[in-house]
Amino acid sequence: MRIKLVLYSEKIIDLPLHYNQTVQGMLYKSLPKFLSDFLHDVGFFYQKRKFKLFTFSKIFSTKQKIENKRLLINPPITLYISSAINDVAKQWGSNFLKKDIIKLGKNNLFLEEIEIMSKPKIKEETIIKTLSPITVYRTKDNNGKKYTQYYKPNEKEFNELIKLNIKRKYEIITGKKLEDFPFSIFPVSEFKENIEKFKNVFIKGIEGKFKIKTDPEILRTIYDAGIGAKNSLGFGMIEVIG
């Protein structure tokens, strides 16, 4: 389930340049404690890998500027949040409706609009655009020293690792074993590389428009969990545009 939030403030909204951690904190605090603790500390497992199965978009607004290494945004702002687990998204919707004030960092925000987004029509060939960057990587070892290798859309690992990530999410969500399935993703226009900072770690991501070829039911199932890695950090939210 996906929710669109339009949030208003009586003042300019003041955020760090890399605000993903701030948004994530707001989302955790907008859930009942037992559910927030479960997602943060436990999550959903695929073998030894942990998934949160939610993601969120960048913040959208009509006007924003950088001043003194801060992001100053003219309200209102629009934020999309989604989870492959409907009960999680429903809790967000219910709690945002109940709140008089929504805290985003040090900013006091008010709910101007909330909308449950309808599921898009997904075909065997679907054009999508990123609402937050897609990050694809492997952790490698160089003589005992671990490092992160990020991949771009023109590298085969980009396609392979997204496909593997989709398989794992699909099996968690449905409880069904997914055998090999057709999948490809490639840019349909020039893509943009993006670097975000989360808890003092820099994460590389890709923004742009892509064509995805796969079984529509598979993409539909994992759509609200996000694609690629680090979805709960604000990566991999996509929107169907064709």
PDB file of C-alpha atoms in Angstrom:
ATOM      1  CA  MET A   1       0.000   0.000   0.000  1.00  0.00           C
ATOM      2  CA  ARG A   2       1.221   3.480  -0.874  1.00  0.00           C
ATOM      3  CA  ILE A   3       0.276   6.747   0.795  1.00  0.00           C
ATOM      4  CA  LYS A   4       0.739  10.304  -0.416  1.00  0.00           C
ATOM      5  CA  LEU A   5       1.255  12.898   2.314  1.00  0.00           C
ATOM      6  CA  VAL A   6       1.042  16.643   1.799  1.00  0.00           C
ATOM      7  CA  LEU A   7       2.437  18.420   4.852  1.00  0.00           C
ATOM      8  CA  TYR A   8       2.258  22.117   5.670  1.00  0.00           C
ATOM      9  CA  SER A   9       4.197  24.379   8.012  1.00  0.00           C
ATOM     10  CA  GLU A  10       3.749  27.977   9.063  1.00  0.00           C
ATOM     11  CA  LYS A  11       7.505  28.441   8.671  1.00  0.00           C
ATOM     12  CA  ILE A  12      10.191  27.533   6.156  1.00  0.00           C
ATOM     13  CA  ILE A  13      11.041  23.845   6.640  1.00  0.00           C
ATOM     14  CA  ASP A  14      14.677  23.496   7.711  1.00  0.00           C
ATOM     15  CA  LEU A  15      16.341  20.123   7.090  1.00  0.00           C
ATOM     16  CA  PRO A  16      19.844  18.706   6.733  1.00  0.00           C
ATOM     17  CA  LEU A  17      21.013  18.339   3.139  1.00  0.00           C
ATOM     18  CA  HIS A  18      20.877  14.562   3.587  1.00  0.00           C
ATOM     19  CA  TYR A  19      17.500  14.205   5.281  1.00  0.00           C
ATOM     20  CA  ASN A  20      16.706  10.496   4.814  1.00  0.00           C
ATOM     21  CA  GLN A  21      17.508   9.653   8.438  1.00  0.00           C
ATOM     22  CA  THR A  22      15.199  12.458   9.593  1.00  0.00           C
ATOM     23  CA  VAL A  23      12.317  11.177   7.460  1.00  0.00           C
ATOM     24  CA  GLN A  24      12.916   7.587   8.552  1.00  0.00           C
ATOM     25  CA  GLY A  25      12.824   8.696  12.192  1.00  0.00           C
ATOM     26  CA  MET A  26       9.483  10.426  11.625  1.00  0.00           C
ATOM     27  CA  LEU A  27       8.065   7.241  10.082  1.00  0.00           C
ATOM     28  CA  TYR A  28       9.206   5.010  12.939  1.00  0.00           C
ATOM     29  CA  LYS A  29       7.755   7.444  15.485  1.00  0.00           C
ATOM     30  CA  SER A  30       4.455   7.428  13.578  1.00  0.00           C
ATOM     31  CA  LEU A  31       3.892   3.727  14.260  1.00  0.00           C
ATOM     32  CA  PRO A  32       2.811   1.969  17.468  1.00  0.00           C
ATOM     33  CA  LYS A  33       5.912   1.182  19.521  1.00  0.00           C
ATOM     34  CA  PHE A  34       5.608  -2.601  19.149  1.00  0.00           C
ATOM     35  CA  LEU A  35       5.455  -2.304  15.357  1.00  0.00           C
ATOM     36  CA  SER A  36       8.186   0.337  15.189  1.00  0.00           C
ATOM     37  CA  ASP A  37      10.466  -1.828  17.349  1.00  0.00           C
ATOM     38  CA  PHE A  38       9.707  -4.911  15.243  1.00  0.00           C
ATOM     39  CA  LEU A  39      10.553  -3.195  11.959  1.00  0.00           C
ATOM     40  CA  HIS A  40      13.639  -1.480  13.339  1.00  0.00           C
ATOM     41  CA  ASP A  41      15.095  -4.359  15.349  1.00  0.00           C
ATOM     42  CA  VAL A  42      13.713  -7.540  13.777  1.00  0.00           C
ATOM     43  CA  GLY A  43      12.152  -7.148  10.332  1.00  0.00           C
ATOM     44  CA  PHE A  44      11.402  -9.950   7.887  1.00  0.00           C
ATOM     45  CA  PHE A  45      14.040 -12.571   7.214  1.00  0.00           C
ATOM     46  CA  TYR A  46      15.171 -14.332   4.065  1.00  0.00           C
ATOM     47  CA  GLN A  47      17.742 -16.812   5.316  1.00  0.00           C
ATOM     48  CA  LYS A  48      20.211 -14.520   7.135  1.00  0.00           C
ATOM     49  CA  ARG A  49      19.161 -11.335   5.347  1.00  0.00           C
ATOM     50  CA  LYS A  50      16.780  -8.872   6.967  1.00  0.00           C
ATOM     51  CA  PHE A  51      14.203  -6.821   5.068  1.00  0.00           C
ATOM     52  CA  LYS A  52      11.927  -4.041   6.317  1.00  0.00           C
ATOM     53  CA  LEU A  53       9.648  -4.111   3.231  1.00  0.00           C
ATOM     54  CA  PHE A  54       8.930  -0.380   3.281  1.00  0.00           C
ATOM     55  CA  THR A  55      10.353   2.621   1.516  1.00  0.00           C
ATOM     56  CA  PHE A  56       9.783   6.330   1.020  1.00  0.00           C
ATOM     57  CA  SER A  57      10.359   8.979  -1.613  1.00  0.00           C
ATOM     58  CA  LYS A  58      12.417  12.113  -1.746  1.00  0.00           C
ATOM     59  CA  ILE A  59      10.701  15.244  -0.475  1.00  0.00           C
ATOM     60  CA  PHE A  60       8.982  17.165  -3.260  1.00  0.00           C
ATOM     61  CA  SER A  61       8.191  20.880  -3.150  1.00  0.00           C
ATOM     62  CA  THR A  62       7.773  23.842  -5.465  1.00  0.00           C
ATOM     63  CA  LYS A  63      10.725  25.761  -4.037  1.00  0.00           C
ATOM     64  CA  GLN A  64      13.802  24.895  -2.004  1.00  0.00           C
ATOM     65  CA  LYS A  65      17.292  26.281  -1.577  1.00  0.00           C
ATOM     66  CA  ILE A  66      20.562  25.451   0.147  1.00  0.00           C
ATOM     67  CA  GLU A  67      21.782  27.929   2.743  1.00  0.00           C
ATOM     68  CA  ASN A  68      24.557  27.431   5.319  1.00  0.00           C
ATOM     69  CA  LYS A  69      24.709  23.725   4.425  1.00  0.00           C
ATOM     70  CA  ARG A  70      21.004  23.310   5.240  1.00  0.00           C
ATOM     71  CA  LEU A  71      18.051  22.615   2.959  1.00  0.00           C
ATOM     72  CA  LEU A  72      15.362  25.280   3.281  1.00  0.00           C
ATOM     73  CA  ILE A  73      12.022  24.248   1.786  1.00  0.00           C
ATOM     74  CA  ASN A  74       8.941  26.346   1.142  1.00  0.00           C
ATOM     75  CA  PRO A  75       5.838  24.482   2.351  1.00  0.00           C
ATOM     76  CA  PRO A  76       3.851  22.505   1.535  1.00  0.00           C
ATOM     77  CA  ILE A  77       5.911  19.372   0.911  1.00  0.00           C
ATOM     78  CA  THR A  78       4.838  16.070  -0.624  1.00  0.00           C
ATOM     79  CA  LEU A  79       6.154  12.723   0.569  1.00  0.00           C
ATOM     80  CA  TYR A  80       5.234   9.215  -0.596  1.00  0.00           C
ATOM     81  CA  ILE A  81       5.534   6.281   1.808  1.00  0.00           C
ATOM     82  CA  SER A  82       4.779   2.643   1.074  1.00  0.00           C
ATOM     83  CA  SER A  83       4.964  -0.844   2.508  1.00  0.00           C
ATOM     84  CA  ALA A  84       4.394  -4.281   1.039  1.00  0.00           C
ATOM     85  CA  ILE A  85       2.746  -5.099   4.381  1.00  0.00           C
ATOM     86  CA  ASN A  86      -0.639  -3.381   4.255  1.00  0.00           C
ATOM     87  CA  ASP A  87      -1.052  -3.312   8.048  1.00  0.00           C
ATOM     88  CA  VAL A  88       2.088  -1.167   8.344  1.00  0.00           C
ATOM     89  CA  ALA A  89       0.825   1.358   5.791  1.00  0.00           C
ATOM     90  CA  LYS A  90      -2.632   1.398   7.415  1.00  0.00           C
ATOM     91  CA  GLN A  91      -1.045   2.234  10.777  1.00  0.00           C
ATOM     92  CA  TRP A  92       0.798   5.139   9.182  1.00  0.00           C
ATOM     93  CA  GLY A  93      -2.391   6.420   7.599  1.00  0.00           C
ATOM     94  CA  SER A  94      -4.366   6.129  10.831  1.00  0.00           C
ATOM     95  CA  ASN A  95      -1.688   7.738  12.995  1.00  0.00           C
ATOM     96  CA  PHE A  96      -1.004  10.647  10.645  1.00  0.00           C
ATOM     97  CA  LEU A  97      -4.736  11.413  10.637  1.00  0.00           C
ATOM     98  CA  LYS A  98      -4.773  11.479  14.452  1.00  0.00           C
ATOM     99  CA  LYS A  99      -1.713  13.689  14.938  1.00  0.00           C
ATOM    100  CA  ASP A 100      -2.203  17.403  15.583  1.00  0.00           C
ATOM    101  CA  ILE A 101       1.478  18.060  14.879  1.00  0.00           C
ATOM    102  CA  ILE A 102       3.860  15.918  12.832  1.00  0.00           C
ATOM    103  CA  LYS A 103       7.496  16.346  13.862  1.00  0.00           C
ATOM    104  CA  LEU A 104      10.040  16.205  11.044  1.00  0.00           C
ATOM    105  CA  GLY A 105      13.333  16.878  12.750  1.00  0.00           C
ATOM    106  CA  LYS A 106      12.793  20.189  14.542  1.00  0.00           C
ATOM    107  CA  ASN A 107       9.955  21.208  12.218  1.00  0.00           C
ATOM    108  CA  ASN A 108       6.311  21.219  13.279  1.00  0.00           C
ATOM    109  CA  LEU A 109       4.215  20.086  10.325  1.00  0.00           C
ATOM    110  CA  PHE A 110       0.475  19.747   9.812  1.00  0.00           C
ATOM    111  CA  LEU A 111      -1.350  17.266   7.628  1.00  0.00           C
ATOM    112  CA  GLU A 112      -2.880  19.077   4.668  1.00  0.00           C
ATOM    113  CA  GLU A 113      -3.748  16.057   2.541  1.00  0.00           C
ATOM    114  CA  ILE A 114      -3.501  12.273   2.739  1.00  0.00           C
ATOM    115  CA  GLU A 115      -4.316   9.885  -0.090  1.00  0.00           C
ATOM    116  CA  ILE A 116      -4.126   6.122  -0.466  1.00  0.00           C
ATOM    117  CA  MET A 117      -2.691   5.621  -3.939  1.00  0.00           C
ATOM    118  CA  SER A 118      -4.321   3.083  -6.233  1.00  0.00           C
ATOM    119  CA  LYS A 119      -2.143   0.273  -7.577  1.00  0.00           C
ATOM    120  CA  PRO A 120      -0.813   1.115 -11.045  1.00  0.00           C
ATOM    121  CA  LYS A 121      -1.372  -1.058 -14.086  1.00  0.00           C
ATOM    122  CA  ILE A 122       1.784  -3.106 -14.561  1.00  0.00           C
ATOM    123  CA  LYS A 123       2.496  -4.795 -17.890  1.00  0.00           C
ATOM    124  CA  GLU A 124       5.175  -7.192 -19.084  1.00  0.00           C
ATOM    125  CA  GLU A 125       7.058  -4.100 -20.271  1.00  0.00           C
ATOM    126  CA  THR A 126       6.643  -1.198 -17.866  1.00  0.00           C
ATOM    127  CA  ILE A 127       8.230   2.250 -17.827  1.00  0.00           C
ATOM    128  CA  ILE A 128       9.062   3.504 -14.353  1.00  0.00           C
ATOM    129  CA  LYS A 129      10.753   6.540 -12.870  1.00  0.00           C
ATOM    130  CA  THR A 130      12.534   6.759  -9.551  1.00  0.00           C
ATOM    131  CA  LEU A 131      10.947   8.671  -6.685  1.00  0.00           C
ATOM    132  CA  SER A 132      14.080   7.931  -4.673  1.00  0.00           C
ATOM    133  CA  PRO A 133      17.447   6.644  -5.948  1.00  0.00           C
ATOM    134  CA  ILE A 134      17.997   2.947  -6.666  1.00  0.00           C
ATOM    135  CA  THR A 135      21.123   1.591  -4.993  1.00  0.00           C
ATOM    136  CA  VAL A 136      22.735  -1.680  -6.085  1.00  0.00           C
ATOM    137  CA  TYR A 137      25.936  -2.985  -4.523  1.00  0.00           C
ATOM    138  CA  ARG A 138      28.006  -5.890  -3.277  1.00  0.00           C
ATOM    139  CA  THR A 139      30.193  -5.968  -0.179  1.00  0.00           C
ATOM    140  CA  LYS A 140      33.618  -7.243  -1.203  1.00  0.00           C
ATOM    141  CA  ASP A 141      36.784  -8.241   0.607  1.00  0.00           C
ATOM    142  CA  ASN A 142      40.244  -6.983  -0.265  1.00  0.00           C
ATOM    143  CA  ASN A 143      42.879  -8.738   1.865  1.00  0.00           C
ATOM    144  CA  GLY A 144      40.616  -8.754   4.903  1.00  0.00           C
ATOM    145  CA  LYS A 145      39.345  -5.223   4.372  1.00  0.00           C
ATOM    146  CA  LYS A 146      35.688  -4.973   3.372  1.00  0.00           C
ATOM    147  CA  TYR A 147      34.486  -2.361   0.913  1.00  0.00           C
ATOM    148  CA  THR A 148      31.300  -1.585  -1.008  1.00  0.00           C
ATOM    149  CA  GLN A 149      31.182  -1.951  -4.789  1.00  0.00           C
ATOM    150  CA  TYR A 150      28.283  -0.003  -6.325  1.00  0.00           C
ATOM    151  CA  TYR A 151      26.904  -0.785  -9.780  1.00  0.00           C
ATOM    152  CA  LYS A 152      25.430   1.360 -12.550  1.00  0.00           C
ATOM    153  CA  PRO A 153      22.718   0.451 -15.084  1.00  0.00           C
ATOM    154  CA  ASN A 154      25.306  -0.225 -17.800  1.00  0.00           C
ATOM    155  CA  GLU A 155      26.850  -3.034 -15.712  1.00  0.00           C
ATOM    156  CA  LYS A 156      25.355  -6.546 -15.749  1.00  0.00           C
ATOM    157  CA  GLU A 157      25.484  -6.762 -11.950  1.00  0.00           C
ATOM    158  CA  PHE A 158      22.896  -3.966 -11.751  1.00  0.00           C
ATOM    159  CA  ASN A 159      20.327  -6.190 -13.462  1.00  0.00           C
ATOM    160  CA  GLU A 160      21.417  -9.409 -11.727  1.00  0.00           C
ATOM    161  CA  LEU A 161      21.347  -8.027  -8.180  1.00  0.00           C
ATOM    162  CA  ILE A 162      17.988  -6.274  -8.581  1.00  0.00           C
ATOM    163  CA  LYS A 163      16.528  -9.543  -9.891  1.00  0.00           C
ATOM    164  CA  LEU A 164      17.907 -11.468  -6.908  1.00  0.00           C
ATOM    165  CA  ASN A 165      16.589  -8.818  -4.516  1.00  0.00           C
ATOM    166  CA  ILE A 166      13.115  -9.058  -6.092  1.00  0.00           C
ATOM    167  CA  LYS A 167      13.133 -12.854  -5.737  1.00  0.00           C
ATOM    168  CA  ARG A 168      13.888 -12.621  -2.010  1.00  0.00           C
ATOM    169  CA  LYS A 169      11.213 -10.006  -1.352  1.00  0.00           C
ATOM    170  CA  TYR A 170       8.616 -11.907  -3.378  1.00  0.00           C
ATOM    171  CA  GLU A 171       9.244 -15.102  -1.409  1.00  0.00           C
ATOM    172  CA  ILE A 172       8.988 -13.266   1.948  1.00  0.00           C
ATOM    173  CA  ILE A 173       5.758 -11.475   0.981  1.00  0.00           C
ATOM    174  CA  THR A 174       3.952 -14.420  -0.636  1.00  0.00           C
ATOM    175  CA  GLY A 175       5.516 -17.386   1.140  1.00  0.00           C
ATOM    176  CA  LYS A 176       5.889 -18.996  -2.287  1.00  0.00           C
ATOM    177  CA  LYS A 177       9.087 -20.294  -3.832  1.00  0.00           C
ATOM    178  CA  LEU A 178      10.013 -18.326  -6.942  1.00  0.00           C
ATOM    179  CA  GLU A 179      11.946 -20.211  -9.562  1.00  0.00           C
ATOM    180  CA  ASP A 180      13.868 -18.452 -12.313  1.00  0.00           C
ATOM    181  CA  PHE A 181      11.841 -15.706 -13.967  1.00  0.00           C
ATOM    182  CA  PRO A 182      12.420 -13.238 -16.806  1.00  0.00           C
ATOM    183  CA  PHE A 183      13.729  -9.869 -15.687  1.00  0.00           C
ATOM    184  CA  SER A 184      15.571  -6.949 -17.201  1.00  0.00           C
ATOM    185  CA  ILE A 185      15.904  -3.282 -16.329  1.00  0.00           C
ATOM    186  CA  PHE A 186      17.575  -0.656 -18.466  1.00  0.00           C
ATOM    187  CA  PRO A 187      17.460   3.154 -18.707  1.00  0.00           C
ATOM    188  CA  VAL A 188      15.264   4.795 -21.332  1.00  0.00           C
ATOM    189  CA  SER A 189      16.897   8.196 -20.835  1.00  0.00           C
ATOM    190  CA  GLU A 190      20.079   9.543 -19.323  1.00  0.00           C
ATOM    191  CA  PHE A 191      20.366   8.502 -15.688  1.00  0.00           C
ATOM    192  CA  LYS A 192      21.768  10.568 -12.839  1.00  0.00           C
ATOM    193  CA  GLU A 193      24.122   9.364 -10.127  1.00  0.00           C
ATOM    194  CA  ASN A 194      23.265  10.497  -6.626  1.00  0.00           C
ATOM    195  CA  ILE A 195      25.110  10.279  -3.306  1.00  0.00           C
ATOM    196  CA  GLU A 196      23.177  10.331  -0.049  1.00  0.00           C
ATOM    197  CA  LYS A 197      24.563  10.327   3.481  1.00  0.00           C
ATOM    198  CA  PHE A 198      22.932   8.185   6.163  1.00  0.00           C
ATOM    199  CA  LYS A 199      24.458   7.957   9.644  1.00  0.00           C
ATOM    200  CA  ASN A 200      27.856   9.116   8.348  1.00  0.00           C
ATOM    201  CA  VAL A 201      27.839   6.526   5.550  1.00  0.00           C
ATOM    202  CA  PHE A 202      27.734   7.696   1.943  1.00  0.00           C
ATOM    203  CA  ILE A 203      25.451   5.641  -0.308  1.00  0.00           C
ATOM    204  CA  LYS A 204      25.494   5.850  -4.097  1.00  0.00           C
ATOM    205  CA  GLY A 205      22.225   5.627  -6.007  1.00  0.00           C
ATOM    206  CA  ILE A 206      20.800   6.057  -9.487  1.00  0.00           C
ATOM    207  CA  GLU A 207      17.873   8.254 -10.540  1.00  0.00           C
ATOM    208  CA  GLY A 208      16.087   8.230 -13.876  1.00  0.00           C
ATOM    209  CA  LYS A 209      13.540   6.487 -16.069  1.00  0.00           C
ATOM    210  CA  PHE A 210      13.793   2.773 -16.786  1.00  0.00           C
ATOM    211  CA  LYS A 211      12.049   0.026 -18.709  1.00  0.00           C
ATOM    212  CA  ILE A 212      11.406  -3.131 -16.700  1.00  0.00           C
ATOM    213  CA  LYS A 213      10.533  -6.395 -18.438  1.00  0.00           C
ATOM    214  CA  THR A 214       9.222  -9.109 -16.122  1.00  0.00           C
ATOM    215  CA  ASP A 215       6.168 -11.038 -14.984  1.00  0.00           C
ATOM    216  CA  PRO A 216       3.645  -8.306 -14.017  1.00  0.00           C
ATOM    217  CA  GLU A 217       2.481 -10.236 -10.939  1.00  0.00           C
ATOM    218  CA  ILE A 218       6.023 -10.323  -9.544  1.00  0.00           C
ATOM    219  CA  LEU A 219       6.627  -6.593  -9.972  1.00  0.00           C
ATOM    220  CA  ARG A 220       3.143  -5.806  -8.631  1.00  0.00           C
ATOM    221  CA  THR A 221       3.844  -7.856  -5.489  1.00  0.00           C
ATOM    222  CA  ILE A 222       7.103  -6.121  -4.550  1.00  0.00           C
ATOM    223  CA  TYR A 223       6.208  -2.651  -5.935  1.00  0.00           C
ATOM    224  CA  ASP A 224       5.528  -1.062  -2.544  1.00  0.00           C
ATOM    225  CA  ALA A 225       8.614  -2.607  -0.922  1.00  0.00           C
ATOM    226  CA  GLY A 226      10.897  -0.784  -3.359  1.00  0.00           C
ATOM    227  CA  ILE A 227      13.530  -2.185  -5.694  1.00  0.00           C
ATOM    228  CA  GLY A 228      17.234  -2.533  -5.093  1.00  0.00           C
ATOM    229  CA  ALA A 229      18.796  -2.298  -1.638  1.00  0.00           C
ATOM    230  CA  LYS A 230      18.385  -0.082   1.453  1.00  0.00           C
ATOM    231  CA  ASN A 231      14.717   0.659   0.791  1.00  0.00           C
ATOM    232  CA  SER A 232      13.931   1.554   4.419  1.00  0.00           C
ATOM    233  CA  LEU A 233      16.660   4.207   4.235  1.00  0.00           C
ATOM    234  CA  GLY A 234      14.750   5.967   1.456  1.00  0.00           C
ATOM    235  CA  PHE A 235      16.018   4.165  -1.635  1.00  0.00           C
ATOM    236  CA  GLY A 236      14.305   2.369  -4.480  1.00  0.00           C
ATOM    237  CA  MET A 237      10.808   3.854  -4.557  1.00  0.00           C
ATOM    238  CA  ILE A 238       9.533   3.740  -8.125  1.00  0.00           C
ATOM    239  CA  GLU A 239       6.470   5.066  -9.945  1.00  0.00           C
ATOM    240  CA  VAL A 240       4.884   3.512 -13.031  1.00  0.00           C
ATOM    241  CA  ILE A 241       4.591   6.076 -15.827  1.00  0.00           C
ATOM    242  CA  GLY A 242       3.907   3.855 -18.843  1.00  0.00           C
TER     243      GLY A 242
END
